[in-house]
PDB file of C-alpha atoms in Angstrom:
ATOM      1  CA  UNK A 652      22.777 -89.288-101.565  1.00 78.00           C
ATOM      2  CA  UNK A 653      25.267 -86.749-100.171  1.00 87.00           C
ATOM      3  CA  UNK A 654      25.218 -84.976-103.515  1.00 90.00           C
ATOM      4  CA  UNK A 655      21.430 -84.697-103.459  1.00 94.00           C
ATOM      5  CA  UNK A 656      21.501 -83.367 -99.882  1.00 95.00           C
ATOM      6  CA  UNK A 657      23.925 -80.699-101.053  1.00 95.00           C
ATOM      7  CA  UNK A 658      21.649 -79.825-103.969  1.00 97.00           C
ATOM      8  CA  UNK A 659      18.567 -79.489-101.791  1.00 97.00           C
ATOM      9  CA  UNK A 660      20.543 -77.261 -99.390  1.00 97.00           C
ATOM     10  CA  UNK A 661      21.580 -75.066-102.334  1.00 97.00           C
ATOM     11  CA  UNK A 662      17.973 -74.897-103.529  1.00 98.00           C
ATOM     12  CA  UNK A 663      16.714 -73.828-100.102  1.00 97.00           C
ATOM     13  CA  UNK A 664      19.358 -71.100 -99.949  1.00 97.00           C
ATOM     14  CA  UNK A 665      18.437 -69.884-103.433  1.00 97.00           C
ATOM     15  CA  UNK A 666      14.720 -69.849-102.629  1.00 97.00           C
ATOM     16  CA  UNK A 667      15.176 -67.954 -99.374  1.00 96.00           C
ATOM     17  CA  UNK A 668      17.513 -65.554-101.164  1.00 96.00           C
ATOM     18  CA  UNK A 669      14.780 -64.931-103.745  1.00 96.00           C
ATOM     19  CA  UNK A 670      12.288 -64.181-100.961  1.00 95.00           C
ATOM     20  CA  UNK A 671      14.614 -61.450 -99.708  1.00 93.00           C
ATOM     21  CA  UNK A 672      14.860 -59.937-103.203  1.00 93.00           C
ATOM     22  CA  UNK A 673      11.100 -60.233-103.845  1.00 92.00           C
ATOM     23  CA  UNK A 674      10.323 -58.564-100.534  1.00 89.00           C
ATOM     24  CA  UNK A 675      12.738 -55.695-101.212  1.00 89.00           C
ATOM     25  CA  UNK A 676      11.480 -55.249-104.776  1.00 87.00           C
ATOM     26  CA  UNK A 677       7.812 -55.583-103.800  1.00 87.00           C
ATOM     27  CA  UNK A 678       7.201 -58.588-106.080  1.00 88.00           C
ATOM     28  CA  UNK A 679       3.888 -59.541-104.509  1.00 81.00           C
ATOM     29  CA  UNK A 680       0.495 -60.947-105.435  1.00 72.00           C
ATOM     30  CA  UNK A 681      -2.424 -58.792-104.321  1.00 64.00           C
ATOM     31  CA  UNK A 682      -5.809 -60.588-104.121  1.00 60.00           C
ATOM     32  CA  UNK A 683      -8.652 -59.412-106.359  1.00 51.00           C
ATOM     33  CA  UNK A 684     -12.151 -60.594-107.278  1.00 47.00           C
ATOM     34  CA  UNK A 685     -10.699 -63.367-109.454  1.00 54.00           C
ATOM     35  CA  UNK A 686      -8.277 -64.618-106.796  1.00 49.00           C
ATOM     36  CA  UNK A 687      -8.693 -67.673-104.605  1.00 53.00           C
ATOM     37  CA  UNK A 688      -6.543 -66.165-101.833  1.00 51.00           C
ATOM     38  CA  UNK A 689      -7.178 -63.262 -99.473  1.00 53.00           C
ATOM     39  CA  UNK A 690      -3.703 -62.193 -98.307  1.00 64.00           C
ATOM     40  CA  UNK A 691      -0.813 -60.399 -99.984  1.00 70.00           C
ATOM     41  CA  UNK A 692       1.842 -63.030-100.757  1.00 81.00           C
ATOM     42  CA  UNK A 693       5.271 -63.059-102.408  1.00 91.00           C
ATOM     43  CA  UNK A 694       5.054 -63.933-106.107  1.00 92.00           C
ATOM     44  CA  UNK A 695       7.551 -65.840-108.228  1.00 93.00           C
ATOM     45  CA  UNK A 696       8.714 -68.490-105.750  1.00 95.00           C
ATOM     46  CA  UNK A 697       8.534 -70.946-108.633  1.00 96.00           C
ATOM     47  CA  UNK A 698      11.719 -69.401-110.000  1.00 97.00           C
ATOM     48  CA  UNK A 699      13.350 -72.234-108.039  1.00 98.00           C
ATOM     49  CA  UNK A 700      12.438 -74.597-110.917  1.00 98.00           C
ATOM     50  CA  UNK A 701      14.594 -72.578-113.308  1.00 98.00           C
ATOM     51  CA  UNK A 702      17.372 -72.251-110.733  1.00 98.00           C
ATOM     52  CA  UNK A 703      17.203 -75.995-110.103  1.00 98.00           C
ATOM     53  CA  UNK A 704      17.663 -76.680-113.818  1.00 98.00           C
ATOM     54  CA  UNK A 705      20.746 -74.465-113.808  1.00 98.00           C
ATOM     55  CA  UNK A 706      22.128 -76.182-110.698  1.00 98.00           C
ATOM     56  CA  UNK A 707      21.632 -79.552-112.429  1.00 98.00           C
ATOM     57  CA  UNK A 708      23.283 -78.341-115.623  1.00 98.00           C
ATOM     58  CA  UNK A 709      26.325 -76.908-113.840  1.00 97.00           C
ATOM     59  CA  UNK A 710      26.839 -80.041-111.747  1.00 96.00           C
ATOM     60  CA  UNK A 711      26.255 -82.557-114.541  1.00 96.00           C
ATOM     61  CA  UNK A 712      27.979 -80.902-117.497  1.00 96.00           C
ATOM     62  CA  UNK A 713      25.151 -79.163-119.379  1.00 97.00           C
ATOM     63  CA  UNK A 714      23.746 -82.293-121.106  1.00 97.00           C
ATOM     64  CA  UNK A 715      20.684 -80.483-122.529  1.00 98.00           C
ATOM     65  CA  UNK A 716      21.942 -77.028-123.651  1.00 97.00           C
ATOM     66  CA  UNK A 717      19.122 -76.210-126.082  1.00 98.00           C
ATOM     67  CA  UNK A 718      16.496 -77.181-123.523  1.00 98.00           C
ATOM     68  CA  UNK A 719      18.206 -75.014-120.896  1.00 98.00           C
ATOM     69  CA  UNK A 720      18.295 -72.050-123.269  1.00 98.00           C
ATOM     70  CA  UNK A 721      14.580 -72.488-124.008  1.00 98.00           C
ATOM     71  CA  UNK A 722      13.708 -72.845-120.327  1.00 98.00           C
ATOM     72  CA  UNK A 723      15.713 -69.745-119.444  1.00 98.00           C
ATOM     73  CA  UNK A 724      13.976 -67.723-122.151  1.00 98.00           C
ATOM     74  CA  UNK A 725      10.426 -68.847-121.362  1.00 98.00           C
ATOM     75  CA  UNK A 726      10.858 -68.607-117.590  1.00 97.00           C
ATOM     76  CA  UNK A 727      12.639 -65.280-117.985  1.00 97.00           C
ATOM     77  CA  UNK A 728       9.825 -63.621-119.942  1.00 97.00           C
ATOM     78  CA  UNK A 729       7.342 -65.118-117.478  1.00 96.00           C
ATOM     79  CA  UNK A 730       9.244 -63.588-114.567  1.00 96.00           C
ATOM     80  CA  UNK A 731       9.195 -60.202-116.289  1.00 94.00           C
ATOM     81  CA  UNK A 732       5.435 -60.669-116.732  1.00 93.00           C
ATOM     82  CA  UNK A 733       5.150 -61.370-112.991  1.00 91.00           C
ATOM     83  CA  UNK A 734       6.845 -58.047-112.239  1.00 91.00           C
ATOM     84  CA  UNK A 735       5.176 -55.935-114.938  1.00 89.00           C
ATOM     85  CA  UNK A 736       2.750 -56.755-117.726  1.00 86.00           C
ATOM     86  CA  UNK A 737       4.225 -58.056-120.984  1.00 91.00           C
ATOM     87  CA  UNK A 738       2.476 -57.976-124.352  1.00 91.00           C
ATOM     88  CA  UNK A 739       0.768 -61.241-125.297  1.00 89.00           C
ATOM     89  CA  UNK A 740       2.497 -61.108-128.691  1.00 93.00           C
ATOM     90  CA  UNK A 741       5.943 -60.920-127.093  1.00 95.00           C
ATOM     91  CA  UNK A 742       5.138 -63.768-124.714  1.00 94.00           C
ATOM     92  CA  UNK A 743       3.883 -65.997-127.529  1.00 95.00           C
ATOM     93  CA  UNK A 744       6.951 -65.310-129.657  1.00 96.00           C
ATOM     94  CA  UNK A 745       9.177 -66.340-126.743  1.00 97.00           C
ATOM     95  CA  UNK A 746       7.011 -69.394-126.011  1.00 97.00           C
ATOM     96  CA  UNK A 747       7.204 -70.670-129.588  1.00 97.00           C
ATOM     97  CA  UNK A 748      10.916 -69.880-129.832  1.00 97.00           C
ATOM     98  CA  UNK A 749      11.589 -71.731-126.585  1.00 98.00           C
ATOM     99  CA  UNK A 750       9.674 -74.758-127.806  1.00 97.00           C
ATOM    100  CA  UNK A 751      11.778 -74.783-130.975  1.00 97.00           C
ATOM    101  CA  UNK A 752      14.895 -74.848-128.809  1.00 97.00           C
ATOM    102  CA  UNK A 753      13.435 -77.831-126.925  1.00 98.00           C
ATOM    103  CA  UNK A 754      12.676 -79.568-130.230  1.00 97.00           C
ATOM    104  CA  UNK A 755      16.290 -78.965-131.244  1.00 95.00           C
ATOM    105  CA  UNK A 756      17.387 -80.891-128.147  1.00 95.00           C
ATOM    106  CA  UNK A 757      14.937 -83.629-129.138  1.00 96.00           C
ATOM    107  CA  UNK A 758      16.607 -83.756-132.558  1.00 92.00           C
ATOM    108  CA  UNK A 759      13.304 -83.586-134.441  1.00 91.00           C
ATOM    109  CA  UNK A 760      13.690 -80.336-136.391  1.00 90.00           C
ATOM    110  CA  UNK A 761      13.670 -81.001-140.137  1.00 87.00           C
ATOM    111  CA  UNK A 762      11.950 -79.511-143.171  1.00 82.00           C
ATOM    112  CA  UNK A 763      10.380 -82.809-144.267  1.00 83.00           C
ATOM    113  CA  UNK A 764       8.170 -82.937-141.157  1.00 82.00           C
ATOM    114  CA  UNK A 765       7.426 -79.203-140.904  1.00 86.00           C
ATOM    115  CA  UNK A 766       3.679 -79.703-140.567  1.00 87.00           C
ATOM    116  CA  UNK A 767       4.143 -82.119-137.644  1.00 88.00           C
ATOM    117  CA  UNK A 768       6.466 -79.584-136.023  1.00 92.00           C
ATOM    118  CA  UNK A 769       3.828 -76.854-136.380  1.00 94.00           C
ATOM    119  CA  UNK A 770       1.133 -79.038-134.790  1.00 94.00           C
ATOM    120  CA  UNK A 771       3.498 -80.045-131.987  1.00 94.00           C
ATOM    121  CA  UNK A 772       4.418 -76.402-131.362  1.00 95.00           C
ATOM    122  CA  UNK A 773       0.788 -75.334-131.038  1.00 95.00           C
ATOM    123  CA  UNK A 774      -0.036 -78.309-128.804  1.00 95.00           C
ATOM    124  CA  UNK A 775       2.963 -77.795-126.513  1.00 96.00           C
ATOM    125  CA  UNK A 776       2.478 -74.040-126.150  1.00 96.00           C
ATOM    126  CA  UNK A 777      -1.177 -74.741-125.372  1.00 95.00           C
ATOM    127  CA  UNK A 778      -0.192 -77.240-122.669  1.00 96.00           C
ATOM    128  CA  UNK A 779       2.236 -74.782-121.094  1.00 96.00           C
ATOM    129  CA  UNK A 780      -0.399 -72.047-120.941  1.00 93.00           C
ATOM    130  CA  UNK A 781      -3.012 -74.464-119.596  1.00 93.00           C
ATOM    131  CA  UNK A 782      -0.574 -75.465-116.843  1.00 95.00           C
ATOM    132  CA  UNK A 783      -0.151 -71.783-116.069  1.00 94.00           C
ATOM    133  CA  UNK A 784      -3.913 -71.169-115.913  1.00 90.00           C
ATOM    134  CA  UNK A 785      -4.334 -74.025-113.435  1.00 93.00           C
ATOM    135  CA  UNK A 786      -2.031 -72.357-110.905  1.00 91.00           C
ATOM    136  CA  UNK A 787      -4.561 -70.706-108.621  1.00 82.00           C
ATOM    137  CA  UNK A 788      -4.522 -72.225-105.132  1.00 92.00           C
ATOM    138  CA  UNK A 789      -1.935 -73.252-102.576  1.00 94.00           C
ATOM    139  CA  UNK A 790      -0.176 -76.493-103.402  1.00 95.00           C
ATOM    140  CA  UNK A 791      -1.773 -77.307-106.723  1.00 96.00           C
ATOM    141  CA  UNK A 792       1.218 -76.572-108.974  1.00 97.00           C
ATOM    142  CA  UNK A 793       3.692 -78.290-106.650  1.00 97.00           C
ATOM    143  CA  UNK A 794       1.465 -81.240-105.844  1.00 97.00           C
ATOM    144  CA  UNK A 795       0.416 -81.861-109.437  1.00 98.00           C
ATOM    145  CA  UNK A 796       4.009 -81.572-110.638  1.00 98.00           C
ATOM    146  CA  UNK A 797       5.004 -84.268-108.152  1.00 98.00           C
ATOM    147  CA  UNK A 798       2.195 -86.414-109.550  1.00 98.00           C
ATOM    148  CA  UNK A 799       3.704 -86.071-113.036  1.00 98.00           C
ATOM    149  CA  UNK A 800       7.333 -86.507-111.992  1.00 98.00           C
ATOM    150  CA  UNK A 801       6.885 -89.685-109.937  1.00 98.00           C
ATOM    151  CA  UNK A 802       5.542 -91.913-112.758  1.00 98.00           C
ATOM    152  CA  UNK A 803       8.161 -90.443-115.100  1.00 98.00           C
ATOM    153  CA  UNK A 804      10.880 -91.438-112.629  1.00 98.00           C
ATOM    154  CA  UNK A 805       9.351 -94.884-112.234  1.00 98.00           C
ATOM    155  CA  UNK A 806       9.431 -95.503-116.000  1.00 98.00           C
ATOM    156  CA  UNK A 807      12.865 -93.977-116.378  1.00 98.00           C
ATOM    157  CA  UNK A 808      14.368 -96.690-114.205  1.00 97.00           C
ATOM    158  CA  UNK A 809      13.866 -99.181-117.032  1.00 96.00           C
ATOM    159  CA  UNK A 810      13.407 -97.062-120.173  1.00 97.00           C
ATOM    160  CA  UNK A 811      16.151 -94.513-119.420  1.00 97.00           C
ATOM    161  CA  UNK A 812      14.691 -91.896-121.766  1.00 98.00           C
ATOM    162  CA  UNK A 813      16.277 -88.994-119.845  1.00 98.00           C
ATOM    163  CA  UNK A 814      19.078 -88.539-117.345  1.00 98.00           C
ATOM    164  CA  UNK A 815      17.705 -89.638-113.955  1.00 98.00           C
ATOM    165  CA  UNK A 816      19.652 -86.856-112.220  1.00 98.00           C
ATOM    166  CA  UNK A 817      17.580 -84.394-114.258  1.00 98.00           C
ATOM    167  CA  UNK A 818      14.330 -85.811-112.863  1.00 98.00           C
ATOM    168  CA  UNK A 819      15.676 -86.044-109.314  1.00 98.00           C
ATOM    169  CA  UNK A 820      16.830 -82.409-109.255  1.00 98.00           C
ATOM    170  CA  UNK A 821      13.469 -81.337-110.716  1.00 98.00           C
ATOM    171  CA  UNK A 822      11.769 -83.324-107.948  1.00 98.00           C
ATOM    172  CA  UNK A 823      13.946 -81.670-105.299  1.00 98.00           C
ATOM    173  CA  UNK A 824      13.111 -78.241-106.714  1.00 98.00           C
ATOM    174  CA  UNK A 825       9.397 -79.014-106.495  1.00 98.00           C
ATOM    175  CA  UNK A 826       9.760 -80.291-102.922  1.00 98.00           C
ATOM    176  CA  UNK A 827      11.546 -77.089-101.889  1.00 98.00           C
ATOM    177  CA  UNK A 828       8.775 -75.022-103.459  1.00 97.00           C
ATOM    178  CA  UNK A 829       6.102 -77.182-101.806  1.00 97.00           C
ATOM    179  CA  UNK A 830       7.717 -76.553 -98.408  1.00 96.00           C
ATOM    180  CA  UNK A 831       6.832 -72.879 -98.786  1.00 96.00           C
ATOM    181  CA  UNK A 832       3.624 -73.173-100.806  1.00 96.00           C
ATOM    182  CA  UNK A 833       1.840 -76.457-100.028  1.00 95.00           C
ATOM    183  CA  UNK A 834       0.357 -75.183 -96.780  1.00 93.00           C
ATOM    184  CA  UNK A 835      -2.681 -73.335 -95.468  1.00 90.00           C
ATOM    185  CA  UNK A 836      -0.873 -69.986 -95.419  1.00 91.00           C
ATOM    186  CA  UNK A 837       1.608 -69.962 -98.292  1.00 92.00           C
ATOM    187  CA  UNK A 838       4.901 -68.115 -97.973  1.00 92.00           C
ATOM    188  CA  UNK A 839       4.973 -67.620-101.756  1.00 93.00           C
ATOM    189  CA  UNK A 840       3.143 -68.338-104.976  1.00 94.00           C
ATOM    190  CA  UNK A 841       4.744 -69.908-108.045  1.00 94.00           C
ATOM    191  CA  UNK A 842       3.958 -67.000-110.343  1.00 94.00           C
ATOM    192  CA  UNK A 843       4.074 -67.386-114.116  1.00 95.00           C
ATOM    193  CA  UNK A 844       7.817 -68.037-113.879  1.00 96.00           C
ATOM    194  CA  UNK A 845       7.076 -71.117-111.768  1.00 96.00           C
ATOM    195  CA  UNK A 846       4.042 -72.630-113.471  1.00 97.00           C
ATOM    196  CA  UNK A 847       5.412 -72.021-116.973  1.00 97.00           C
ATOM    197  CA  UNK A 848       8.902 -73.136-115.944  1.00 97.00           C
ATOM    198  CA  UNK A 849       7.868 -76.452-114.410  1.00 98.00           C
ATOM    199  CA  UNK A 850       5.462 -77.092-117.312  1.00 98.00           C
ATOM    200  CA  UNK A 851       8.392 -76.682-119.724  1.00 98.00           C
ATOM    201  CA  UNK A 852      10.522 -79.071-117.659  1.00 98.00           C
ATOM    202  CA  UNK A 853       7.781 -81.707-117.484  1.00 98.00           C
ATOM    203  CA  UNK A 854       7.053 -81.388-121.204  1.00 98.00           C
ATOM    204  CA  UNK A 855      10.717 -81.990-121.959  1.00 98.00           C
ATOM    205  CA  UNK A 856      10.796 -85.213-119.932  1.00 98.00           C
ATOM    206  CA  UNK A 857       7.406 -86.359-121.229  1.00 98.00           C
ATOM    207  CA  UNK A 858       8.442 -85.560-124.801  1.00 97.00           C
ATOM    208  CA  UNK A 859      11.593 -87.640-124.406  1.00 98.00           C
ATOM    209  CA  UNK A 860       9.454 -90.535-123.163  1.00 98.00           C
ATOM    210  CA  UNK A 861       6.953 -90.297-126.024  1.00 97.00           C
ATOM    211  CA  UNK A 862       9.678 -89.991-128.676  1.00 96.00           C
ATOM    212  CA  UNK A 863      11.549 -93.030-127.330  1.00 96.00           C
ATOM    213  CA  UNK A 864       8.490 -95.274-126.959  1.00 95.00           C
ATOM    214  CA  UNK A 865       6.399 -93.898-129.831  1.00 94.00           C
ATOM    215  CA  UNK A 866       3.402 -94.047-127.479  1.00 95.00           C
ATOM    216  CA  UNK A 867       1.462 -90.777-127.379  1.00 95.00           C
ATOM    217  CA  UNK A 868      -0.875 -92.263-124.744  1.00 96.00           C
ATOM    218  CA  UNK A 869       1.620 -91.082-122.110  1.00 97.00           C
ATOM    219  CA  UNK A 870       0.175 -87.594-122.563  1.00 97.00           C
ATOM    220  CA  UNK A 871      -2.420 -88.906-120.095  1.00 97.00           C
ATOM    221  CA  UNK A 872       0.194 -88.067-117.428  1.00 98.00           C
ATOM    222  CA  UNK A 873      -1.306 -84.570-117.821  1.00 97.00           C
ATOM    223  CA  UNK A 874      -4.891 -85.821-118.113  1.00 97.00           C
ATOM    224  CA  UNK A 875      -6.517 -84.178-115.087  1.00 97.00           C
ATOM    225  CA  UNK A 876      -5.178 -80.724-115.881  1.00 97.00           C
ATOM    226  CA  UNK A 877      -5.986 -81.279-119.536  1.00 96.00           C
ATOM    227  CA  UNK A 878      -9.609 -82.197-118.899  1.00 96.00           C
ATOM    228  CA  UNK A 879     -10.207 -79.300-116.511  1.00 97.00           C
ATOM    229  CA  UNK A 880      -8.510 -76.786-118.837  1.00 95.00           C
ATOM    230  CA  UNK A 881     -10.080 -77.845-122.133  1.00 95.00           C
ATOM    231  CA  UNK A 882     -13.573 -78.391-120.762  1.00 96.00           C
ATOM    232  CA  UNK A 883     -13.500 -75.073-118.922  1.00 96.00           C
ATOM    233  CA  UNK A 884     -12.540 -73.318-122.163  1.00 94.00           C
ATOM    234  CA  UNK A 885     -15.471 -75.038-123.896  1.00 95.00           C
ATOM    235  CA  UNK A 886     -17.767 -74.000-121.031  1.00 95.00           C
ATOM    236  CA  UNK A 887     -16.640 -70.372-121.295  1.00 94.00           C
ATOM    237  CA  UNK A 888     -17.122 -70.383-125.074  1.00 93.00           C
ATOM    238  CA  UNK A 889     -20.672 -71.632-124.536  1.00 93.00           C
ATOM    239  CA  UNK A 890     -21.173 -68.745-122.100  1.00 92.00           C
ATOM    240  CA  UNK A 891     -19.871 -66.326-124.795  1.00 89.00           C
ATOM    241  CA  UNK A 892     -17.013 -65.184-122.552  1.00 90.00           C
ATOM    242  CA  UNK A 893     -13.619 -63.866-123.571  1.00 88.00           C
ATOM    243  CA  UNK A 894     -11.421 -66.875-122.817  1.00 83.00           C
ATOM    244  CA  UNK A 895      -8.391 -64.598-122.536  1.00 78.00           C
ATOM    245  CA  UNK A 896      -9.779 -62.897-119.430  1.00 81.00           C
ATOM    246  CA  UNK A 897      -9.082 -64.189-115.863  1.00 81.00           C
ATOM    247  CA  UNK A 898     -11.854 -66.199-114.253  1.00 87.00           C
ATOM    248  CA  UNK A 899     -12.762 -68.590-111.417  1.00 90.00           C
ATOM    249  CA  UNK A 900     -14.568 -71.333-113.322  1.00 93.00           C
ATOM    250  CA  UNK A 901     -12.136 -74.259-113.122  1.00 95.00           C
ATOM    251  CA  UNK A 902     -13.350 -77.183-111.040  1.00 96.00           C
ATOM    252  CA  UNK A 903     -10.557 -76.699-108.508  1.00 96.00           C
ATOM    253  CA  UNK A 904     -11.593 -73.040-108.121  1.00 95.00           C
ATOM    254  CA  UNK A 905     -15.221 -73.948-107.481  1.00 96.00           C
ATOM    255  CA  UNK A 906     -14.072 -76.495-104.910  1.00 96.00           C
ATOM    256  CA  UNK A 907     -11.827 -73.994-103.129  1.00 94.00           C
ATOM    257  CA  UNK A 908     -13.990 -70.874-103.412  1.00 93.00           C
ATOM    258  CA  UNK A 909     -17.655 -71.802-103.584  1.00 94.00           C
ATOM    259  CA  UNK A 910     -17.510 -75.113-101.689  1.00 96.00           C
ATOM    260  CA  UNK A 911     -14.930 -73.762 -99.190  1.00 95.00           C
ATOM    261  CA  UNK A 912     -12.801 -76.896 -99.357  1.00 96.00           C
ATOM    262  CA  UNK A 913      -9.301 -76.125 -97.984  1.00 96.00           C
ATOM    263  CA  UNK A 914      -6.753 -75.424-100.722  1.00 96.00           C
ATOM    264  CA  UNK A 915      -4.418 -78.151 -99.530  1.00 96.00           C
ATOM    265  CA  UNK A 916      -7.219 -80.728 -99.675  1.00 97.00           C
ATOM    266  CA  UNK A 917      -8.191 -79.719-103.230  1.00 97.00           C
ATOM    267  CA  UNK A 918      -4.552 -79.894-104.325  1.00 97.00           C
ATOM    268  CA  UNK A 919      -4.211 -83.350-102.769  1.00 97.00           C
ATOM    269  CA  UNK A 920      -7.323 -84.515-104.640  1.00 97.00           C
ATOM    270  CA  UNK A 921      -5.827 -83.416-107.970  1.00 98.00           C
ATOM    271  CA  UNK A 922      -2.456 -84.921-107.081  1.00 98.00           C
ATOM    272  CA  UNK A 923      -3.825 -88.297-105.993  1.00 98.00           C
ATOM    273  CA  UNK A 924      -6.227 -88.495-108.936  1.00 98.00           C
ATOM    274  CA  UNK A 925      -3.441 -87.832-111.444  1.00 98.00           C
ATOM    275  CA  UNK A 926      -1.106 -90.304-109.735  1.00 98.00           C
ATOM    276  CA  UNK A 927      -3.806 -92.987-109.860  1.00 98.00           C
ATOM    277  CA  UNK A 928      -4.505 -92.342-113.547  1.00 98.00           C
ATOM    278  CA  UNK A 929      -0.807 -92.323-114.487  1.00 98.00           C
ATOM    279  CA  UNK A 930       0.139 -95.518-112.691  1.00 97.00           C
ATOM    280  CA  UNK A 931      -3.053 -97.110-114.015  1.00 97.00           C
ATOM    281  CA  UNK A 932      -1.805 -96.344-117.533  1.00 97.00           C
ATOM    282  CA  UNK A 933       1.569 -97.887-116.720  1.00 96.00           C
ATOM    283  CA  UNK A 934      -0.105-101.047-115.436  1.00 95.00           C
ATOM    284  CA  UNK A 935      -2.260-101.340-118.557  1.00 92.00           C
ATOM    285  CA  UNK A 936       0.585-102.286-120.874  1.00 81.00           C
ATOM    286  CA  UNK A 937      -0.846-103.609-124.124  1.00 83.00           C
ATOM    287  CA  UNK A 938      -4.163-101.805-124.033  1.00 90.00           C
ATOM    288  CA  UNK A 939      -3.152 -98.242-123.144  1.00 91.00           C
ATOM    289  CA  UNK A 940      -5.470 -96.653-125.690  1.00 94.00           C
ATOM    290  CA  UNK A 941      -8.540 -98.407-124.315  1.00 95.00           C
ATOM    291  CA  UNK A 942      -7.589 -97.204-120.857  1.00 96.00           C
ATOM    292  CA  UNK A 943      -6.877 -93.729-122.281  1.00 96.00           C
ATOM    293  CA  UNK A 944     -10.357 -93.491-123.825  1.00 96.00           C
ATOM    294  CA  UNK A 945     -12.068 -94.813-120.686  1.00 97.00           C
ATOM    295  CA  UNK A 946     -10.289 -92.301-118.448  1.00 97.00           C
ATOM    296  CA  UNK A 947     -11.188 -89.397-120.739  1.00 97.00           C
ATOM    297  CA  UNK A 948     -14.861 -90.410-120.735  1.00 97.00           C
ATOM    298  CA  UNK A 949     -14.885 -90.644-116.938  1.00 98.00           C
ATOM    299  CA  UNK A 950     -13.159 -87.264-116.534  1.00 97.00           C
ATOM    300  CA  UNK A 951     -15.626 -85.600-118.911  1.00 97.00           C
ATOM    301  CA  UNK A 952     -18.648 -87.123-117.148  1.00 98.00           C
ATOM    302  CA  UNK A 953     -17.328 -86.117-113.706  1.00 97.00           C
ATOM    303  CA  UNK A 954     -16.615 -82.578-114.918  1.00 97.00           C
ATOM    304  CA  UNK A 955     -20.074 -82.114-116.443  1.00 97.00           C
ATOM    305  CA  UNK A 956     -21.865 -83.564-113.414  1.00 97.00           C
ATOM    306  CA  UNK A 957     -19.843 -81.408-111.026  1.00 97.00           C
ATOM    307  CA  UNK A 958     -20.586 -78.243-112.989  1.00 97.00           C
ATOM    308  CA  UNK A 959     -24.290 -79.065-113.250  1.00 96.00           C
ATOM    309  CA  UNK A 960     -24.507 -79.512-109.487  1.00 96.00           C
ATOM    310  CA  UNK A 961     -22.345 -76.653-108.235  1.00 95.00           C
ATOM    311  CA  UNK A 962     -21.905 -74.009-110.947  1.00 95.00           C
ATOM    312  CA  UNK A 963     -24.962 -72.111-109.696  1.00 92.00           C
ATOM    313  CA  UNK A 964     -22.907 -71.214-106.609  1.00 91.00           C
ATOM    314  CA  UNK A 965     -20.428 -69.381-108.809  1.00 91.00           C
ATOM    315  CA  UNK A 966     -23.245 -67.543-110.570  1.00 88.00           C
ATOM    316  CA  UNK A 967     -24.539 -66.435-107.165  1.00 88.00           C
ATOM    317  CA  UNK A 968     -21.040 -65.241-106.272  1.00 87.00           C
ATOM    318  CA  UNK A 969     -20.810 -63.183-109.483  1.00 86.00           C
ATOM    319  CA  UNK A 970     -24.260 -61.696-108.864  1.00 86.00           C
ATOM    320  CA  UNK A 971     -23.224 -60.639-105.353  1.00 84.00           C
ATOM    321  CA  UNK A 972     -20.342 -58.608-106.793  1.00 75.00           C
ATOM    322  CA  UNK A 973     -22.501 -56.565-109.171  1.00 69.00           C
TER     323      UNK A 973
END
């Protein structure tokens, strides 16, 4: 316990130190028509997830060196992108390279299964970018990350698929970030460095769980984000939009912007919903795939019904800006 108190003190010092640097270097997020916030706020506070991983590694003997190298690379290029725009090609090269480093730590790189590796690379890079796209309101990245970490920690007590200290330090990093972000007036935003960084960390732990159990159903630990991301992409394709352009069409954005629901409340809804789904999966030992299918159907139906009822408000918003 004393050790964890020391770690959280170090993390607070590092985060506050970053605020000083960000303020001096003008690393800020200015609101625009696509934003869900209205005030200039420090960007990149999510760098604490990367710093937390380094603190863990230094204190516990660098148990996952390839993972740490991948995290440093992917969070590093994301931080550069937060400060100044980086080419999509460069970012994707770093993303795929970082995932290969993670796979090396998993011990799954081999020529015989190259096609599985390729599919896994595309899927994992897609998940990381989806996690990044979902970072748009106060508290959602921190709250949702807690909702993923808690069931992972619960399972790790018995399955021991990853070092528990790794999960605890990740949890402490998220709590420190939430202290400054999960509030009505955020002190900082995660930035790409934060949302991409924590997504990489969660994917590593989730990947270790899936590889040890052989049960891919645990991907449902990311089900709420997954449903909102994938279905919103489908919606935008149907609208003939460029899916690479920023937008405000996610369900959480409609809730926060058009329905004027407080950011913290929306983030809590996503957090509680994901926690309920994840622990429901854990309790359904023996028929996980039936539960998996049922949850997906419910999420799709809820998404479609919500959009049918409230999307016209977003169209009215867009029309008002013409």
